[in-house]
């Protein structure tokens, strides 16, 4: 029987609560003054990522208690369970094996008695071979022209990872192949995606784990109609549509040759799938070898997470600290601030990964939690965010832990740009932690001979705002793999401590069911009112406006 004692009932939780009372009012200035060594001691280095977590509101005692909590919650055993292929997604009765997607060829990972690794590599090989044909121009469209534009049609996990990777690794991509990503059921997304494309040179990837998602199938049908209207031959579908899915029957029903289907498995969650066949657009952009580099990065972080002692384990350290802020300080959000323009979609990608995973209010055993769980993850690349929302992080009333991601080397060295960029990362983390006292503001005023006591409170920075700084050599496919896997395992660590099911997503169902019903009421003959008064009135108003 699994032990579903609420973490809040565990001794380490109680100790952390008491410790929080003692630490709450201590300033990072004091913590650094009392222990200057923390600036280099609270660091960890693995697989090319250097983490400075010294600017967190934590001491040796905090860390000791957090690791004790991890022990009491069985974190190590849970990690081993995930990697072993145990069905830890209990509400769906599934294994959670995105780690198998990047396992080496000779690994053996069994699900229901079958080693899944050979199938993973067979799909990888098929993706690489297909990508090579498209990239070289050997794959021809129906009229004999090579493919110029690839449109990935998908949503959620079948979109966000591919979009993010396409941006993040653009530097390494084949530039004469264009990529677009069609996700929203809003017809505008479809219209703007295809408006200047030539159907004879366009390849659609219909990317859907289930191949039943309303948005994706609606877009795929519109794309097929658009393509057929120009190419005028049902046989053209085989040349212009390929599928990524776990559902061969639905793929065939749609009219795509299952020979052009790249499969994956129910043990890959949508938001953990960018390194499965869902990454087909990434393989097309980068080629098979560089995609394998990305996978190697994921794998390196997997191995680190699986084997490193908890106190040197990056995802564990970051995961536990985020639990500390969420469940003890009551912090509601985490800002992820990549200082690299190529990572501009990284925060959006993390939103699904973190919030669809840990936006849960009952434990695995079904009990209501009595503590805060998943945080709201958000962010924008620096330095743009500094001129937008950083004000609130510095001087607002909310506690917002920040993750800064920075690179030592630029992929596009231009003049002093990179030093300026990086100076801003370090400056922001320093300003958040240490702030500026009222006396320091007064001293500045005195120096400038502009004493104005009324301005002092406005110019004071309280500081004591925590952050992590992740420093990476440079953005490569390998480095991106390590970063994504880092956050996957942070999410796992959080979920393990909170004892929640990080791998299901029942919360997305109700809206889908209601929308399926409501669309009939919008389009069909008037029906008796069946909703709440607000929804009934909105439906009536829309119908009247559409007449
Ligand atoms: O609605 C949520 C969701 O199920 C996500 O978890 C998933 O990534 C997305 O929809 C897309 O699903 P599919 O790949 O099956 O189209």
Coordinates of N, CA, C and O and ligand atoms in Angstrom, one line a residue, residues 153-160 207-217 244-246 264 269-273 278 352 356 504-505 507-509 512, ligand 1:
X153 N 0.7 21.2 -37.2 CA -0.6 21.4 -36.7 C -0.7 20.6 -35.4 O -0.7 19.4 -35.4
X154 N -0.9 21.3 -34.3 CA -1.0 20.7 -33.0 C -1.3 21.7 -31.9 O -1.2 22.9 -32.2
X155 N -1.6 21.2 -30.7 CA -1.9 22.2 -29.6 C -1.3 21.6 -28.3 O -1.1 20.4 -28.2
X156 N -1.1 22.5 -27.3 CA -0.6 22.0 -26.0 C 0.7 21.4 -26.2 O 1.6 21.9 -26.9
X157 N 0.9 20.2 -25.7 CA 2.2 19.5 -25.8 C 2.6 19.2 -27.2 O 3.7 18.9 -27.5
X158 N 1.6 19.2 -28.1 CA 1.9 18.9 -29.5 C 2.2 20.1 -30.3 O 2.3 20.1 -31.6
X159 N 2.4 21.2 -29.6 CA 2.7 22.5 -30.2 C 3.8 23.2 -29.4 O 4.8 23.7 -30.0
X160 N 3.7 23.4 -28.1 CA 4.5 24.3 -27.4 C 6.0 23.8 -27.4 O 6.9 24.7 -27.5
X207 N 0.0 16.7 -35.7 CA 0.7 16.2 -34.6 C -0.3 16.2 -33.4 O -0.7 17.2 -32.9
X208 N -0.7 15.0 -33.0 CA -1.7 14.9 -31.9 C -1.6 13.5 -31.3 O -1.7 12.5 -32.1
X209 N -1.3 13.5 -30.1 CA -1.2 12.2 -29.4 C -2.5 11.3 -29.6 O -2.4 10.2 -30.0
X210 N -3.6 12.0 -29.4 CA -4.9 11.3 -29.4 C -5.5 11.2 -30.8 O -6.3 10.4 -31.2
X211 N -5.1 12.2 -31.7 CA -5.7 12.4 -33.0 C -7.2 12.7 -32.9 O -8.0 12.4 -33.8
X212 N -7.7 13.2 -31.7 CA -9.1 13.5 -31.6 C -9.2 14.9 -31.1 O -10.4 15.4 -30.9
X213 N -8.2 15.6 -30.8 CA -8.3 17.0 -30.2 C -9.0 17.9 -31.2 O -8.6 18.0 -32.4
X214 N -10.0 18.6 -30.7 CA -10.9 19.3 -31.5 C -10.2 20.4 -32.4 O -10.3 20.5 -33.6
X215 N -9.3 21.2 -31.7 CA -8.6 22.2 -32.4 C -7.7 21.7 -33.5 O -7.7 22.2 -34.7
X216 N -7.0 20.6 -33.2 CA -6.0 20.1 -34.2 C -6.8 19.5 -35.3 O -6.4 19.7 -36.5
X217 N -7.8 18.7 -35.0 CA -8.5 18.0 -36.1 C -9.2 19.0 -37.0 O -9.3 18.9 -38.2
X244 N 1.9 12.5 -36.6 CA 2.6 12.1 -35.4 C 1.5 11.8 -34.4 O 0.7 12.7 -34.0
X245 N 1.4 10.6 -34.0 CA 0.3 10.2 -33.1 C 0.6 8.8 -32.4 O 1.5 8.1 -32.8
X246 N -0.3 8.5 -31.5 CA -0.3 7.2 -30.9 C -1.5 6.4 -31.5 O -1.7 5.3 -31.1
X264 N 4.2 7.3 -31.2 CA 4.8 7.3 -29.8 C 3.8 6.6 -28.9 O 2.9 5.8 -29.5
X269 N 3.6 11.6 -21.8 CA 2.6 12.7 -21.6 C 2.8 13.7 -22.6 O 3.9 14.0 -23.1
X270 N 1.7 14.4 -23.1 CA 1.8 15.4 -24.1 C 2.8 16.5 -23.8 O 3.6 16.9 -24.6
X271 N 2.8 16.9 -22.5 CA 3.8 18.0 -22.2 C 5.2 17.5 -21.9 O 6.1 18.3 -21.6
X272 N 5.4 16.2 -22.1 CA 6.7 15.6 -21.9 C 7.2 15.0 -23.2 O 8.0 14.1 -23.2
X273 N 6.6 15.5 -24.3 CA 6.8 14.7 -25.6 C 7.6 15.4 -26.6 O 7.7 14.9 -27.8
X278 N 6.8 13.8 -31.6 CA 6.3 15.2 -31.6 C 7.4 16.2 -32.0 O 7.1 17.3 -32.5
X352 N 2.9 25.1 -19.6 CA 2.1 23.8 -19.7 C 2.8 22.7 -18.8 O 2.2 22.0 -18.1
X356 N 0.1 22.3 -16.0 CA -0.8 21.2 -16.3 C -0.3 20.0 -15.4 O -1.1 19.1 -15.0
X504 N -1.4 13.4 -14.9 CA -2.7 13.5 -15.5 C -3.2 14.9 -15.7 O -2.4 15.8 -15.3
X505 N -4.3 15.1 -16.3 CA -4.8 16.5 -16.5 C -6.3 16.5 -16.6 O -6.8 17.0 -17.6
X507 N -8.3 18.3 -15.2 CA -8.9 19.6 -15.2 C -9.2 20.2 -16.5 O -9.8 21.3 -16.6
X508 N -8.7 19.6 -17.6 CA -9.0 20.2 -18.9 C -10.2 19.6 -19.5 O -10.7 20.0 -20.6
X509 N -10.8 18.6 -18.9 CA -11.9 17.8 -19.5 C -13.2 18.6 -19.5 O -14.0 18.6 -20.5
X512 N -13.9 21.0 -22.2 CA -14.0 20.4 -23.5 C -15.4 19.8 -23.7 O -16.0 20.0 -24.8
Ligands
LIG1 O1 -6.2 19.4 -23.4 C1 -5.0 19.2 -22.8 C2 -4.2 18.2 -23.7 O2 -4.6 16.9 -23.5 C3 -2.7 18.3 -23.3 O3 -2.4 17.6 -22.3 C4 -2.1 17.9 -24.6 O4 -0.7 18.2 -24.7 C5 -3.0 18.6 -25.6 O5 -4.3 18.5 -25.1 C6 -3.0 18.1 -27.0 O6 -3.4 16.7 -27.1 P1 -3.1 15.9 -28.3 O7 -1.7 15.8 -28.6 O8 -3.8 14.5 -28.0 O9 -3.8 16.5 -29.5

